[in-house]
Coordinates of C-alpha atoms in Angstrom, one line a residue:
X1360 CA 124.4 93.8 75.0
X1361 CA 121.2 92.1 76.0
X1362 CA 118.0 91.6 73.9
X1363 CA 116.7 94.9 75.1
X1364 CA 119.6 96.7 73.3
X1365 CA 117.6 96.7 70.1
X1366 CA 114.7 98.4 71.8
X1367 CA 116.4 101.0 73.9
X1368 CA 117.8 103.9 72.0
X1369 CA 120.6 106.2 73.3
X1370 CA 118.2 109.0 74.2
X1371 CA 115.8 106.6 75.9
X1372 CA 118.6 105.2 78.0
X1373 CA 119.6 108.7 79.1
X1374 CA 116.0 109.3 80.2
X1375 CA 116.0 106.1 82.2
X1376 CA 119.3 107.0 84.0
X1377 CA 117.9 110.5 84.8
X1378 CA 114.7 108.9 86.1
X1379 CA 116.7 106.5 88.3
X1380 CA 118.6 109.5 89.8
X1381 CA 115.4 111.4 90.3
X1382 CA 113.8 108.5 92.1
X1383 CA 116.8 108.1 94.3
X1384 CA 116.7 111.8 95.2
X1385 CA 112.9 111.5 95.8
X1386 CA 113.5 108.4 98.0
X1387 CA 116.0 110.4 100.0
X1388 CA 113.5 113.2 100.5
X1389 CA 110.9 110.6 101.6
X1390 CA 113.3 109.0 104.0
X1391 CA 114.1 112.4 105.6
X1392 CA 110.4 113.1 105.9
X1393 CA 109.6 109.8 107.5
X1394 CA 112.5 110.0 110.0
X1395 CA 111.8 113.5 111.0
X1396 CA 108.0 113.1 111.4
X1397 CA 108.3 109.9 113.4
X1398 CA 110.4 111.8 115.9
X1399 CA 108.1 114.8 115.9
X1400 CA 105.2 115.2 118.4
X1401 CA 102.1 117.4 118.3
X1402 CA 103.4 119.2 121.4
X1403 CA 106.7 120.0 119.7
X1404 CA 104.9 121.1 116.5
X1405 CA 102.7 123.5 118.6
X1406 CA 105.8 124.8 120.2
X1407 CA 107.4 125.5 116.8
X1408 CA 104.2 127.2 115.8
X1409 CA 104.3 129.5 118.9
X1410 CA 107.8 130.4 117.9
X1411 CA 106.5 131.5 114.5
X1412 CA 108.5 129.0 112.5
X1413 CA 107.7 128.7 108.8
X1414 CA 105.4 125.8 107.8
X1415 CA 104.7 125.1 111.5
X1416 CA 101.0 125.3 111.0
X1417 CA 101.2 122.6 108.4
X1418 CA 103.3 120.5 110.6
X1419 CA 100.7 120.8 113.4
X1420 CA 98.1 119.6 111.0
X1421 CA 100.1 116.6 110.1
X1422 CA 100.9 115.7 113.7
X1423 CA 97.2 115.9 114.5
X1424 CA 96.6 112.8 112.4
X1425 CA 100.1 111.4 111.7
X1426 CA 99.0 107.9 110.6
X1427 CA 97.0 109.2 107.6
X1428 CA 100.1 111.1 106.3
X1429 CA 102.8 108.6 107.2
X1430 CA 100.9 105.6 105.6
X1431 CA 100.9 107.6 102.3
X1432 CA 104.6 108.3 102.6
X1433 CA 105.3 104.6 103.2
X1434 CA 103.5 103.8 99.9
X1435 CA 105.5 106.5 98.1
X1436 CA 108.7 105.0 99.6
X1437 CA 107.8 101.6 98.2
X1438 CA 107.0 103.1 94.7
X1439 CA 110.3 105.0 94.6
X1440 CA 112.4 102.2 95.8
X1441 CA 110.9 99.5 93.6
X1442 CA 110.6 101.8 90.6
X1443 CA 114.3 102.7 90.7
X1444 CA 115.3 99.1 91.2
X1445 CA 113.3 98.0 88.2
X1446 CA 114.8 100.7 86.0
X1447 CA 118.3 99.7 87.1
X1448 CA 117.6 96.1 86.2
X1449 CA 116.4 97.2 82.7
X1450 CA 119.6 99.2 82.2
X1451 CA 121.7 96.3 83.4
X1452 CA 120.1 94.0 80.9
X1453 CA 120.6 96.6 78.2
X1454 CA 124.3 97.1 78.7
X1455 CA 125.5 93.9 80.4
X1456 CA 123.0 91.1 79.7
X1457 CA 120.9 88.9 81.9
X1458 CA 123.8 87.5 83.9
X1459 CA 124.6 90.8 85.5
X1460 CA 121.1 91.9 86.4
X1461 CA 121.3 90.2 89.8
X1462 CA 124.8 91.6 90.6
X1463 CA 123.9 95.1 89.5
X1464 CA 120.6 95.0 91.4
X1465 CA 122.4 93.9 94.6
X1466 CA 125.0 96.7 94.2
X1467 CA 122.2 99.2 93.6
X1468 CA 120.3 98.0 96.7
X1469 CA 123.5 98.5 98.8
X1470 CA 124.1 101.9 97.4
X1471 CA 120.4 102.9 97.9
X1472 CA 120.7 101.8 101.5
X1473 CA 123.8 103.9 102.1
X1474 CA 122.4 107.0 100.4
X1475 CA 118.8 106.9 101.3
X1476 CA 118.3 104.8 104.4
X1477 CA 121.5 105.6 106.3
X1478 CA 122.7 109.1 105.2
X1479 CA 119.3 110.7 104.6
X1480 CA 117.6 109.4 107.8
X1481 CA 120.7 110.2 109.9
X1482 CA 120.6 113.7 108.6
X1483 CA 116.9 114.0 109.4
X1484 CA 117.3 112.7 112.9
X1485 CA 120.1 115.1 113.6
X1486 CA 118.0 118.0 112.3
X1487 CA 114.5 116.8 113.0
X1488 CA 112.9 120.1 113.6
X1489 CA 114.3 121.8 110.5
X1490 CA 113.7 118.9 108.2
X1491 CA 110.1 118.3 109.5
X1492 CA 109.3 122.0 108.9
X1493 CA 110.9 122.1 105.5
X1494 CA 109.2 118.9 104.2
X1495 CA 105.8 119.3 105.9
X1496 CA 104.2 120.9 102.7
X1497 CA 105.7 118.1 100.6
X1498 CA 104.3 115.5 102.9
X1499 CA 100.9 117.1 102.9
X1500 CA 100.5 117.2 99.2
X1501 CA 102.0 113.8 98.6
X1502 CA 99.6 112.3 101.1
X1503 CA 96.7 113.9 99.5
X1504 CA 97.6 112.3 96.2
X1505 CA 97.7 108.8 97.6
X1506 CA 95.3 109.1 100.5
X1507 CA 92.5 107.2 98.9
X1508 CA 94.6 104.4 97.4
X1509 CA 96.3 104.1 100.8
X1510 CA 92.9 103.7 102.6
X1511 CA 91.9 101.1 100.0
X1512 CA 95.0 99.1 100.5
X1513 CA 94.8 99.3 104.3
X1514 CA 91.2 98.2 104.1
X1515 CA 92.2 95.3 101.9
X1516 CA 94.9 94.3 104.4
X1517 CA 92.3 94.4 107.2
X1518 CA 90.0 92.1 105.2
X1519 CA 92.8 89.6 104.6
X1520 CA 94.1 89.9 108.2
X1521 CA 92.3 87.7 110.7
X1522 CA 90.5 89.7 113.4
X1523 CA 89.4 93.3 113.3
X1524 CA 92.6 94.9 112.0
X1525 CA 93.3 98.6 112.3
X1526 CA 91.1 101.1 110.6
X1527 CA 93.9 103.7 110.2
X1528 CA 96.7 101.3 109.5
X1529 CA 99.7 100.1 111.6
X1530 CA 100.8 102.1 114.7
X1531 CA 103.9 102.1 116.9
X1532 CA 103.5 99.8 119.9
X1533 CA 104.0 100.7 123.6
X1534 CA 107.2 98.8 123.8
X1535 CA 108.6 100.6 120.7
X1536 CA 107.8 104.0 122.2
X1537 CA 109.5 103.0 125.4
X1538 CA 112.6 101.9 123.5
X1539 CA 112.6 105.1 121.5
X1540 CA 112.5 107.0 124.7
X1541 CA 115.5 105.1 126.1
X1542 CA 117.5 105.6 122.9
X1543 CA 116.5 109.3 122.8
X1544 CA 117.7 109.7 126.3
X1545 CA 121.0 108.0 125.6
X1546 CA 121.6 110.1 122.5
X1547 CA 120.7 113.4 124.3
X1548 CA 117.6 114.0 122.1
X1549 CA 115.4 114.1 125.2
X1550 CA 116.1 114.8 128.8
X1551 CA 116.1 112.1 131.5
X1552 CA 113.0 113.7 133.1
X1553 CA 111.1 113.6 129.7
X1554 CA 112.0 109.9 129.4
X1555 CA 110.7 109.2 132.9
X1556 CA 107.5 111.1 132.0
X1557 CA 106.9 108.9 128.9
X1558 CA 107.3 105.7 131.0
X1559 CA 105.1 107.1 133.8
X1560 CA 102.3 107.8 131.3
X1561 CA 102.1 104.1 130.3
X1562 CA 102.5 103.0 133.9
X1563 CA 99.6 105.2 134.9
X1564 CA 97.5 103.9 132.0
X1565 CA 98.0 100.4 133.3
X1566 CA 97.1 101.4 136.9
X1567 CA 93.8 100.1 138.2
X1568 CA 91.5 102.9 139.6
X1569 CA 91.3 101.2 142.9
X1570 CA 95.0 101.6 143.4
X1571 CA 94.9 105.4 143.3
X1572 CA 91.6 105.9 145.2
X1573 CA 91.7 107.7 148.5
X1574 CA 89.4 106.2 151.2

């Protein structure tokens, strides 16, 4: 037993274990929210609202300004992941000593990847509409809690980053959207015509006005 053994009582250890489990579950929810919302579009959200789906109005609100909500979710993800890892390290020191902290931390990281990053996100991708609708209220309230801290941190990043930075935070690039369209077409998530439409939008945006003018 490590030096922390004299500090951690049995009841305290149980609470730490319960908190780790809760953070892993919370991280899974956040991973599903992130995966489903990044695949959702405002047009699709409006279509779900027209169908009368529950929480569709909240989903439309989120998709109107997705960066503000997703940036807060990214911060929650970091808090859940790092918080659970720290607690696991404390428990490892308590039961196994300092030597095992690294080993247990690596094993926990691998397990966290399988449960949260792989399984949860895969489920969300396969059921993106249902998951996005179910978790949109959770995303809304979580983003409200961390909206100001997120803006402050993004502002700090823009100060430290050379150049103008981005007022609302990082966004997906054109190449990433094109790649997502290709993958979505291959997986059957979007039709071939929808993929071509996405590519044509960027191609039209790069077109010089002179090229489409009629004499």
